[in-house]
CSV table of C-alpha atoms and ligand atoms in Angstrom, one decimal:
chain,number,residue,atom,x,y,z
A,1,UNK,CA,0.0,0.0,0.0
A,2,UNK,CA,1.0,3.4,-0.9
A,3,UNK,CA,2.6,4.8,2.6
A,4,UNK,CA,0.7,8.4,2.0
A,5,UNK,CA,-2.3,7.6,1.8
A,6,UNK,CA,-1.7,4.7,4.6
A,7,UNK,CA,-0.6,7.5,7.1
A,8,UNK,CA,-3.6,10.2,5.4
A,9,UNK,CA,-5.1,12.1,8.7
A,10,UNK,CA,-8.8,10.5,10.1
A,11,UNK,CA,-10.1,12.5,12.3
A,12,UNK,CA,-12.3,12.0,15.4
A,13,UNK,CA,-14.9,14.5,14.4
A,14,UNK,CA,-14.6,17.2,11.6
A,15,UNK,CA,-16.8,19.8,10.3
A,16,UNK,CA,-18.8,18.1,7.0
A,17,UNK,CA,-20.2,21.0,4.3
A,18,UNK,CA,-22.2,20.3,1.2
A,19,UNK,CA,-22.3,23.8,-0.2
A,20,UNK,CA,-26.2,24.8,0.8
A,21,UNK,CA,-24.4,26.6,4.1
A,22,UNK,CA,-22.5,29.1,1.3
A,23,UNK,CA,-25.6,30.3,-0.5
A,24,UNK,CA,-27.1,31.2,2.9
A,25,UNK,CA,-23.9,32.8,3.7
A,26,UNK,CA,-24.1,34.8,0.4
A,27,UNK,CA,-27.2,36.0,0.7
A,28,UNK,CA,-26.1,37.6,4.4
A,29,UNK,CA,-23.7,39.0,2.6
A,30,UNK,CA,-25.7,40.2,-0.5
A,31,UNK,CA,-28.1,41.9,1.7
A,32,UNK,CA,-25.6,42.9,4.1
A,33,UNK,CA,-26.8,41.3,7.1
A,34,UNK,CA,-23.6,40.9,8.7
A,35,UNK,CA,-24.6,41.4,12.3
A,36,UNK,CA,-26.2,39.2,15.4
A,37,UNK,CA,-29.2,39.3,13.4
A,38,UNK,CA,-31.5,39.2,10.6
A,39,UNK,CA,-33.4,37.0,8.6
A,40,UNK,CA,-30.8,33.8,8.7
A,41,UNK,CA,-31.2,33.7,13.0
A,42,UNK,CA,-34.8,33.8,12.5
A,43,UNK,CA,-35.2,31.4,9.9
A,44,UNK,CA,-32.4,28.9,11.7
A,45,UNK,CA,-34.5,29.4,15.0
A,46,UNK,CA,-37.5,28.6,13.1
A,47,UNK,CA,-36.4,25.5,11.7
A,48,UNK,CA,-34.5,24.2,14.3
A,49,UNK,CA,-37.3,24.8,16.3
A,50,UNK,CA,-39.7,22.5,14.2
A,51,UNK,CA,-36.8,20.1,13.1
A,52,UNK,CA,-37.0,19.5,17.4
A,53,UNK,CA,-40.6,19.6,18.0
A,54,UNK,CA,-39.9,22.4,20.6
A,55,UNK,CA,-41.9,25.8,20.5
A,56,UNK,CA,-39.6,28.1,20.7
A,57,UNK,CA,-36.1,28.5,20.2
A,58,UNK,CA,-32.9,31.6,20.6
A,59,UNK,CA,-29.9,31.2,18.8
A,60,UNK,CA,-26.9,32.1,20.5
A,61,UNK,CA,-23.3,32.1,20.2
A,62,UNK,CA,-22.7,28.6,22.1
A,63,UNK,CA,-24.1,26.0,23.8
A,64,UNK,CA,-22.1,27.4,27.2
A,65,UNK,CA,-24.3,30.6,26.2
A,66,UNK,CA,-27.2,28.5,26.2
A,67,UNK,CA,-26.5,26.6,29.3
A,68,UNK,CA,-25.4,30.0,31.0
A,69,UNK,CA,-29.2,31.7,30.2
A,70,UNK,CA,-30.7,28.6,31.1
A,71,UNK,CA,-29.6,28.5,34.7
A,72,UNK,CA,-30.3,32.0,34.9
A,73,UNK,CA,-34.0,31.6,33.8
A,74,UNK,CA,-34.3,29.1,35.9
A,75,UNK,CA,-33.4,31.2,39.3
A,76,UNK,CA,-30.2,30.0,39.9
A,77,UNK,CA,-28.1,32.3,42.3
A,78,UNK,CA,-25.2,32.4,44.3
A,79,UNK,CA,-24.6,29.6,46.9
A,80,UNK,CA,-27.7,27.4,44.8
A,81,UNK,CA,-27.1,23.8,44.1
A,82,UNK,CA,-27.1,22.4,40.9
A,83,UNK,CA,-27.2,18.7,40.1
A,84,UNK,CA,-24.7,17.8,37.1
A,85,UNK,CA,-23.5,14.7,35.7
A,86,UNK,CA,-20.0,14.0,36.8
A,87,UNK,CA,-19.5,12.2,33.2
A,88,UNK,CA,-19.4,15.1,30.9
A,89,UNK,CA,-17.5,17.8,29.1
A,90,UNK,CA,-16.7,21.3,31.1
A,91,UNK,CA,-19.1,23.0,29.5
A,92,UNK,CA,-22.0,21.4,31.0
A,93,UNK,CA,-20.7,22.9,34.7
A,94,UNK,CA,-18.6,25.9,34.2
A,95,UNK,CA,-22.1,28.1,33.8
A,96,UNK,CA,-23.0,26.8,37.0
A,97,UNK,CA,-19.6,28.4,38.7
A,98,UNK,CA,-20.5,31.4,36.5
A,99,UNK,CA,-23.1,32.2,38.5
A,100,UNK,CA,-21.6,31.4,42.0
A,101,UNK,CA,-23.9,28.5,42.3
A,102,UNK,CA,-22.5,25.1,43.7
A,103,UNK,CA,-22.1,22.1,40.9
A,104,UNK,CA,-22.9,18.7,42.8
A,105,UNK,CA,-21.7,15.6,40.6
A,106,UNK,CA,-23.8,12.6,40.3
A,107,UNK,CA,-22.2,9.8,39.0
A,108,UNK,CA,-23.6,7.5,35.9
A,109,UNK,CA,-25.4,4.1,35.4
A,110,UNK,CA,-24.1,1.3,33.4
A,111,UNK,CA,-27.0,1.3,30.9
A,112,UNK,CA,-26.4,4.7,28.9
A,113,UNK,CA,-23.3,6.1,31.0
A,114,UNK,CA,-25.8,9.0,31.6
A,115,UNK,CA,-26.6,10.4,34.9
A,116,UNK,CA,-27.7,7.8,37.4
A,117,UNK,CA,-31.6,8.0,38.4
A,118,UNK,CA,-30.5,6.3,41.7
A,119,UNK,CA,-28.0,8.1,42.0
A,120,UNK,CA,-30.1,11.5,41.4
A,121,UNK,CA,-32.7,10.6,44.3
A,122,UNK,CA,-29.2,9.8,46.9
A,123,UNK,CA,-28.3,13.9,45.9
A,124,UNK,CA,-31.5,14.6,46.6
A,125,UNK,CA,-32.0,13.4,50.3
A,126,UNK,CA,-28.5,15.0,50.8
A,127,UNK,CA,-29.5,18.2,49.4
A,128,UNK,CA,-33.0,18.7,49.5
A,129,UNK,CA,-33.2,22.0,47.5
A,130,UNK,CA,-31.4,21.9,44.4
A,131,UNK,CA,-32.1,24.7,42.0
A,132,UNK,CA,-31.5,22.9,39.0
A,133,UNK,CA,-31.1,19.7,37.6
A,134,UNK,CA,-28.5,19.5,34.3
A,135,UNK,CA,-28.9,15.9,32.5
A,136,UNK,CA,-26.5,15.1,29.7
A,137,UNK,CA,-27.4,12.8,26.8
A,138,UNK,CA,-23.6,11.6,26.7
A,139,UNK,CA,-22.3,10.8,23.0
A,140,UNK,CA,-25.5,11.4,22.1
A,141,UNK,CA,-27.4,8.5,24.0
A,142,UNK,CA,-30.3,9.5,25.4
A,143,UNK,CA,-30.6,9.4,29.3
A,144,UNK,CA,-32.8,7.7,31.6
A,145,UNK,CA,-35.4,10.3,30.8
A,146,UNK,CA,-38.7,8.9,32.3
A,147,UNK,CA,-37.4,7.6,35.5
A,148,UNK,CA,-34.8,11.6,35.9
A,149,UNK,CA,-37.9,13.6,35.0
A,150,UNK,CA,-40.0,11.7,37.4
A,151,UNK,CA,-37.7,12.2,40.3
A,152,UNK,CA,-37.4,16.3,39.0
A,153,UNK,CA,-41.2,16.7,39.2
A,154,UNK,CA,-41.3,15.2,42.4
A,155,UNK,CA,-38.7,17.3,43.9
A,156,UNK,CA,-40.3,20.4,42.2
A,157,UNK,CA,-37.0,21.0,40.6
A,158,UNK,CA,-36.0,22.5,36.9
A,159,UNK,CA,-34.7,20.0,34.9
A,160,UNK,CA,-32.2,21.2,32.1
A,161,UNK,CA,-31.2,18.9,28.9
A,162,UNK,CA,-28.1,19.5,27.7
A,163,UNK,CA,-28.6,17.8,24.4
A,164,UNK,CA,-24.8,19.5,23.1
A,165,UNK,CA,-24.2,15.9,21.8
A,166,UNK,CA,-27.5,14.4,20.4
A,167,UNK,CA,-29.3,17.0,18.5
A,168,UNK,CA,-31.0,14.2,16.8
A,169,UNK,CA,-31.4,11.6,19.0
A,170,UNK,CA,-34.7,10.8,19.9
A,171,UNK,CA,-36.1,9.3,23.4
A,172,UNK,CA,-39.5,7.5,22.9
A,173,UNK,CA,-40.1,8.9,19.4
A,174,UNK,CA,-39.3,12.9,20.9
A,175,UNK,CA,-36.4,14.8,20.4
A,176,UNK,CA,-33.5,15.1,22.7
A,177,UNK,CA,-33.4,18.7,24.7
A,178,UNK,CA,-37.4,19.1,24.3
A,179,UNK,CA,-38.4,17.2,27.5
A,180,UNK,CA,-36.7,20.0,30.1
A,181,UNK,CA,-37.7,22.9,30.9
A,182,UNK,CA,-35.2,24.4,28.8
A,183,UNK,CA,-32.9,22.3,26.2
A,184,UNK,CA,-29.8,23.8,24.6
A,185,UNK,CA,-28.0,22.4,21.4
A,186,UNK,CA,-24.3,23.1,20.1
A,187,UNK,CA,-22.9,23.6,16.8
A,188,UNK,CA,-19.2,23.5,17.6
A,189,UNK,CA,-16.5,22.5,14.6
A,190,UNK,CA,-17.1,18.8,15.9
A,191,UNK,CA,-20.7,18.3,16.7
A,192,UNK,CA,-22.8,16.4,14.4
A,193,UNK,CA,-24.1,19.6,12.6
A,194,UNK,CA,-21.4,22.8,13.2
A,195,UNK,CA,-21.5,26.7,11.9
A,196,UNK,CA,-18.3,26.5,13.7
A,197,UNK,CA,-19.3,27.7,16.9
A,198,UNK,CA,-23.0,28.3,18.2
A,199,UNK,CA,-26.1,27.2,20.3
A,200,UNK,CA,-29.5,27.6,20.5
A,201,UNK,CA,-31.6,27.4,23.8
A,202,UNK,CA,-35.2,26.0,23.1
A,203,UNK,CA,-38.0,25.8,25.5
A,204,UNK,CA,-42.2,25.2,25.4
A,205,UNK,CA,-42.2,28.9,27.3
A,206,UNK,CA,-42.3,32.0,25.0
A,207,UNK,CA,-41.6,34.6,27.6
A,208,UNK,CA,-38.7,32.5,28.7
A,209,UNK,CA,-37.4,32.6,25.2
A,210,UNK,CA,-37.9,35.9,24.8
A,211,UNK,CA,-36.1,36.9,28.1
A,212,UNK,CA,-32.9,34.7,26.9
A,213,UNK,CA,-33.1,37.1,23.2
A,214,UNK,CA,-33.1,40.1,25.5
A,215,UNK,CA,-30.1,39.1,28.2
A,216,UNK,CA,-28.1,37.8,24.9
A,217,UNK,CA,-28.0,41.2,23.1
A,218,UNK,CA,-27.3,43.4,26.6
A,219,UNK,CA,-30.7,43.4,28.4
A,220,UNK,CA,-31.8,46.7,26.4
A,221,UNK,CA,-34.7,48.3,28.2
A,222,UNK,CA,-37.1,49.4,25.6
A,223,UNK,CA,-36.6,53.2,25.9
A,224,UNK,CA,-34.6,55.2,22.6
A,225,UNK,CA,-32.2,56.1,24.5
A,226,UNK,CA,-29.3,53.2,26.3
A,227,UNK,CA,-31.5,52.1,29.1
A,228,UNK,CA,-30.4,49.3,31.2
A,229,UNK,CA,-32.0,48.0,33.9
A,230,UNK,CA,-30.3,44.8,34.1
A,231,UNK,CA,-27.0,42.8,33.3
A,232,UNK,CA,-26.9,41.5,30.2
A,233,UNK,CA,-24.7,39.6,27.8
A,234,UNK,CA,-23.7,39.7,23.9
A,235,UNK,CA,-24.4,36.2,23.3
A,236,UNK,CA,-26.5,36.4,20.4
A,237,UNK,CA,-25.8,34.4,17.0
A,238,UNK,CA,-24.3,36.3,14.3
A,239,UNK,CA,-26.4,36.3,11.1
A,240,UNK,CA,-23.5,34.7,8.9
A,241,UNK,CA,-23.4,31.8,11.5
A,242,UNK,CA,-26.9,31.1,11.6
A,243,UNK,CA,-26.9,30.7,7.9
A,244,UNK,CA,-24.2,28.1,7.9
A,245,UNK,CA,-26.4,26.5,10.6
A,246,UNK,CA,-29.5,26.7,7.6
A,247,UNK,CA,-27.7,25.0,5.4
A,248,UNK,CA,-26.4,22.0,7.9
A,249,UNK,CA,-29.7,21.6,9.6
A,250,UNK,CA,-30.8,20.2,5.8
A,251,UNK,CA,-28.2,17.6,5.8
A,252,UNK,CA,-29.0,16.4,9.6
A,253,UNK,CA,-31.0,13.2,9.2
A,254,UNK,CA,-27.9,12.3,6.0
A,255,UNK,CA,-25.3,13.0,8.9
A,256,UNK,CA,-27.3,10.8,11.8
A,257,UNK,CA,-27.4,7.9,9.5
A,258,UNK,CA,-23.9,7.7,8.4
A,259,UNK,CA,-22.9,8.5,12.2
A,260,UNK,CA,-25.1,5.5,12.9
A,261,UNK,CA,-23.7,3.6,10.4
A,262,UNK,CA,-20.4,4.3,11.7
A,263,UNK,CA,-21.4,3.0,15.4
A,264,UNK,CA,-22.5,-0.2,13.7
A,265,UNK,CA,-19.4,-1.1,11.5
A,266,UNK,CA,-17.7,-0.7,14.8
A,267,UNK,CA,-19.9,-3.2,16.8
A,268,UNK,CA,-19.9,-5.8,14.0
A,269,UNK,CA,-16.2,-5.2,13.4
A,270,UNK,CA,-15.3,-5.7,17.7
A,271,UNK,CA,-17.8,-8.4,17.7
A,272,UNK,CA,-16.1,-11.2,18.0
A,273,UNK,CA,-13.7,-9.5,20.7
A,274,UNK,CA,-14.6,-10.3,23.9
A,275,UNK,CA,-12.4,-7.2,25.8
A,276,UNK,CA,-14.2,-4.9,23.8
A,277,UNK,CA,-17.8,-3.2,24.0
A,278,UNK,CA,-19.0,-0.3,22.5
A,279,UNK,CA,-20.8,2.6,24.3
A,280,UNK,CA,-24.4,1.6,25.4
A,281,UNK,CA,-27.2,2.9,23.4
A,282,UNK,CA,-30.5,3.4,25.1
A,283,UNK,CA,-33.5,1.2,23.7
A,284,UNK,CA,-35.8,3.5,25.0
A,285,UNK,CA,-34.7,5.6,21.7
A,286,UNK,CA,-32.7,6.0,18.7
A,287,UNK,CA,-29.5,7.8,19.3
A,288,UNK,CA,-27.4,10.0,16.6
A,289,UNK,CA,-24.1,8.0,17.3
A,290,UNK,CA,-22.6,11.2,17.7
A,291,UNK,CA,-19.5,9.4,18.9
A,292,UNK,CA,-18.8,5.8,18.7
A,293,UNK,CA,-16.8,4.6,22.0
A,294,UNK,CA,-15.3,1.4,23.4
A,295,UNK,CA,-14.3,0.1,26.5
A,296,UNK,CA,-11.8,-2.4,27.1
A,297,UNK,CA,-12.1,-5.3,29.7
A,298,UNK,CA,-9.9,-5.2,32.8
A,299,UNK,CA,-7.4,-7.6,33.2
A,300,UNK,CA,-6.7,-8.5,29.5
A,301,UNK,CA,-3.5,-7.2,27.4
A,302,UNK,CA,-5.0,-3.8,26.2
A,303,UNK,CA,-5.4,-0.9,27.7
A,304,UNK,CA,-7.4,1.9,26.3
A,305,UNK,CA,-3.6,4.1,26.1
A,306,UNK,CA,-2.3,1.4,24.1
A,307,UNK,CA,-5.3,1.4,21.6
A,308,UNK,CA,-5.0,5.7,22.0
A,309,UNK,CA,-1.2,5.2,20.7
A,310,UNK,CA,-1.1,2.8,18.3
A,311,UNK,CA,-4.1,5.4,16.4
A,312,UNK,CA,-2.2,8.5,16.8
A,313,UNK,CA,1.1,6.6,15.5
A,314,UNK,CA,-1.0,6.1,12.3
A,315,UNK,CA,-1.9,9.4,12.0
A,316,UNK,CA,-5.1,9.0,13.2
A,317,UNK,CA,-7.0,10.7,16.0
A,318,UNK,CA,-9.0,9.1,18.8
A,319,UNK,CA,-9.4,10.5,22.2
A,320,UNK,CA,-10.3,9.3,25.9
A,321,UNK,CA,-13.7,9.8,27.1
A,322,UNK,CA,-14.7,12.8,29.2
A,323,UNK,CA,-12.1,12.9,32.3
A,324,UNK,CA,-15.0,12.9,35.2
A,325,UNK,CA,-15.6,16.2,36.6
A,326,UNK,CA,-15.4,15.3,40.1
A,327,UNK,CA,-11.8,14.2,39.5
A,328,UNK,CA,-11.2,17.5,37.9
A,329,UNK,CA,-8.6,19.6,40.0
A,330,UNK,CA,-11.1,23.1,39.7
A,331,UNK,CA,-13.7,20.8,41.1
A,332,UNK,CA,-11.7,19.1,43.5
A,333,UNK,CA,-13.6,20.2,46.4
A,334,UNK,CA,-16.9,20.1,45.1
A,335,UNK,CA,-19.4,17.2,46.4
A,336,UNK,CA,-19.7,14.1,44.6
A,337,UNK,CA,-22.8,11.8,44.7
A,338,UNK,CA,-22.1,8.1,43.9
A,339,UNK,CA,-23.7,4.4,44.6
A,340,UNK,CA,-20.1,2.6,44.5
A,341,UNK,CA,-19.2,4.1,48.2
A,342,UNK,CA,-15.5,3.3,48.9
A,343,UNK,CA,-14.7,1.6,45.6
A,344,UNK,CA,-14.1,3.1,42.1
A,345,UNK,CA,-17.1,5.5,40.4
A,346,UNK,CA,-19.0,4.3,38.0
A,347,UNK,CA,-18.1,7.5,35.3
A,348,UNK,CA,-14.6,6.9,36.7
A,349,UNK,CA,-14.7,3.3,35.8
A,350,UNK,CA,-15.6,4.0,32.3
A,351,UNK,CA,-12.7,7.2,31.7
A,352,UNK,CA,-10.5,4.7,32.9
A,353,UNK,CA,-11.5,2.0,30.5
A,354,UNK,CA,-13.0,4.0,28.1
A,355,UNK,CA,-12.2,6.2,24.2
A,356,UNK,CA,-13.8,7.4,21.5
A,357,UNK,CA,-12.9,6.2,17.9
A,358,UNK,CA,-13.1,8.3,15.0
A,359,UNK,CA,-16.5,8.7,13.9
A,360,UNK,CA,-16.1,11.4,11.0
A,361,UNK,CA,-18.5,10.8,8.8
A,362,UNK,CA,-16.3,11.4,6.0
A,363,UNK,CA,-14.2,8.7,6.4
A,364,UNK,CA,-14.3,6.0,3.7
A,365,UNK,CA,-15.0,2.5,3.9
A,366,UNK,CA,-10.8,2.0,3.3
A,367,UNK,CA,-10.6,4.3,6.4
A,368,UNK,CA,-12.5,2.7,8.5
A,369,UNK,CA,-11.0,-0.6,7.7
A,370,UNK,CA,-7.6,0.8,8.7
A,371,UNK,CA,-8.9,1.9,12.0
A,372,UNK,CA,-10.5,-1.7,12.8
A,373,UNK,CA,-7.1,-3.3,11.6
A,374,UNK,CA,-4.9,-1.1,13.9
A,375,UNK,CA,-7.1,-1.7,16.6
A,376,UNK,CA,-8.4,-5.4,16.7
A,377,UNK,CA,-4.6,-5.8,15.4
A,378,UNK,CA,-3.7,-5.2,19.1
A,379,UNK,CA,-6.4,-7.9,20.8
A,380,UNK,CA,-6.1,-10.9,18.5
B,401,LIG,C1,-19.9,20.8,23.2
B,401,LIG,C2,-20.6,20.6,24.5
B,401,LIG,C3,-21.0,21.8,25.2
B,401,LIG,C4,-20.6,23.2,24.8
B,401,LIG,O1,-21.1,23.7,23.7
B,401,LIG,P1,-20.2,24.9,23.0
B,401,LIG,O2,-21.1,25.2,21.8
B,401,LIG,O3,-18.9,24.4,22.6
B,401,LIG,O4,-20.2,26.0,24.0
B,401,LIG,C5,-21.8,21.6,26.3
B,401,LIG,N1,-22.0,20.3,26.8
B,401,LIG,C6,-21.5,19.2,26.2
B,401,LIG,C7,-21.9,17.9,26.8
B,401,LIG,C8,-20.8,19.3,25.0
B,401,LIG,O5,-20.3,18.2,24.5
């Protein structure tokens, strides 16, 4: 085999265009609506909105930004308590510390990796009052969404989806991020649909959506003059953005099924392998394979930095799975809520185990055949 296009670069997740973004784009720019707004942030709010099922959506400049106007609609103030998966990226937290409120981790179950229902109820009789509840649909698996929301209604407490991962992915026939009170989405450069960076917050409450639109461009009072009552933020989507995010939003359902497709070749692939699994998918719903991850069994051979070397020594690039956020030194102090008392977490378990293969959806069947060799090359 030829050894440059042997060593060409896979990567883990890259941005996919098909040329519908640019004419969006060009018509910003045609009509010189270059600014955070105009008819591309209505129209992407629009159609994400009924691509989701939710009511109402605001299209921001991140999915942080999202997750930041969430907790802030949802009350949360200094010294508060938020519940938040440990298992997650940054992201999902950081907006919590934004707003000098107190992130408690709750570790994961074994069927999706997502936060643990059990888990949830043990924060609960140790903090009684939580402000907010933040589930994660991990890799794009959907949670334990029944059994969280039950516990959230019972507790009286706002539950948050932070659907970053599975815009797609569906949980009894209904999209990810529209069973919360509030959902937010992301369209970073590796997310399943990207404008390069954005997010939207959706939600079923107008007023609420409304609110986020006016803390994201400053909290203007309604008065000619600069009138502020209030603190607010410029985290509105740009106009140029929001028309890249048109044009991906029409190739979503193409870039679910060859992410699935991708998850799939994996499992068949590993089959026979008894060290490895793949990530859990929930059968409650159909997830958007966002990433496609293995574990490796304890005790064998392989370990997961083995697997993570022998990829990047091929030019190709893999990663670990979230580092838990509870073993995170900023969060070293902060409470952690876990089943396994004494022994190893659960979410720790599975960082420790655990990595995500490259699930571009541009690779070619001759790429993905070169992962699978490199890695089952190391098992068998
Ligand atoms: C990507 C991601 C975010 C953050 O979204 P940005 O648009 O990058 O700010 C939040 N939560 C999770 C779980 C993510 O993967």
């Amino acid at each position: 085999m030829n050894s440059i296009t042997e060593r060409k670069r896979i990567y883990l997740s890259s941005p996919t265009m098909h040329g519908k973004e640019q004419e969006f784009v060009k018509e910003a720019f045609d009509t010189n609506w270059v600014a955070p707004l105009g008819p591309n942030v209505n129209g992407f709010e629009k159609e994400l909105a009924e691509y989701t099922g939710a009511s109402y959506a605001a299209a921001l400049d991140s999915g942080t930004a999202a997750i930041h106007l969430a907790l802030k609609l949802a009350g949360v103030k200094e010294g508060d308590i938020v519940f938040v998966p440990t298992l997650t990226f940054s992201a999902t937290c950081n907006p919590v510390v934004y707003e000098k409120a107190v992130p408690v981790f709750i570790d994961s179950e074994a069927d999706t990796w997502n936060m643990s229902p059990e888990a949830l109820e043990r924060a609960f009789e140790k903090y009684p009052l939580p402000k907010a509840v933040i589930v994660v649909h991990l890799y794009g698996t959907p949670a334990k969404l029944d059994e969280i929301m039950d516990i959230c209604k019972k507790h009286g407490t706002t539950l948050i989806e932070d659907a970053a991962e599975s815009l797609s992915s569906t949980y009894k026939g209904k999209q990810t991020g529209t069973f919360g009170k509030f959902g937010i989405y992301s369209f970073n450069g590796n997310k399943i649909i990207t404008t390069s960076g954005g997010g939207m917050l959706v939600s079923e409450d107008e007023a609420l959506i409304q609110r986020a639109r006016f803390l994201s461009t400053q909290a203007r009072d309604p008065a000619r003059h600069y009138q502020h009552s209030q603190i607010g933020y410029n985290y509105r989507m740009s106009n140029i953005t929001a028309g890249i995010g048109r044009g991906q939003l029409l190739s979503l359902e193409e870039h679910k099924r060859l992410k699935k497709a991708i998850y799939e070749k994996y499992r068949e692939a590993f089959s026979d392998i008894g060290e490895i699994r793949m990530n859990p998918l929930n059968p409650e719903g159909d997830a958007n394979c966002w990433l496609s991850c293995m574990t490796i069994a304890e005790g064998g051979k392989v370990e997961k930095d083995m697997v993570l070397d022998a990829l990047e020594e091929e030019n190709i690039e893999a990663r670990p799975i979230w580092k838990p956020m509870h073993l995170q030194p900023v969060f070293a102090d902060r409470d952690f809520i876990t089943l396994c008392e004494g022994g190893k977490s659960l979410a720790e378990d599975i960082f420790n185990r655990g990595l995500c293969l490259p699930s571009d959806i541009k690779n070619t069947d001759e790429d993905m055949e070169r992962i699978i060799r490199i890695v089952r090359g190391l098992f068998v």
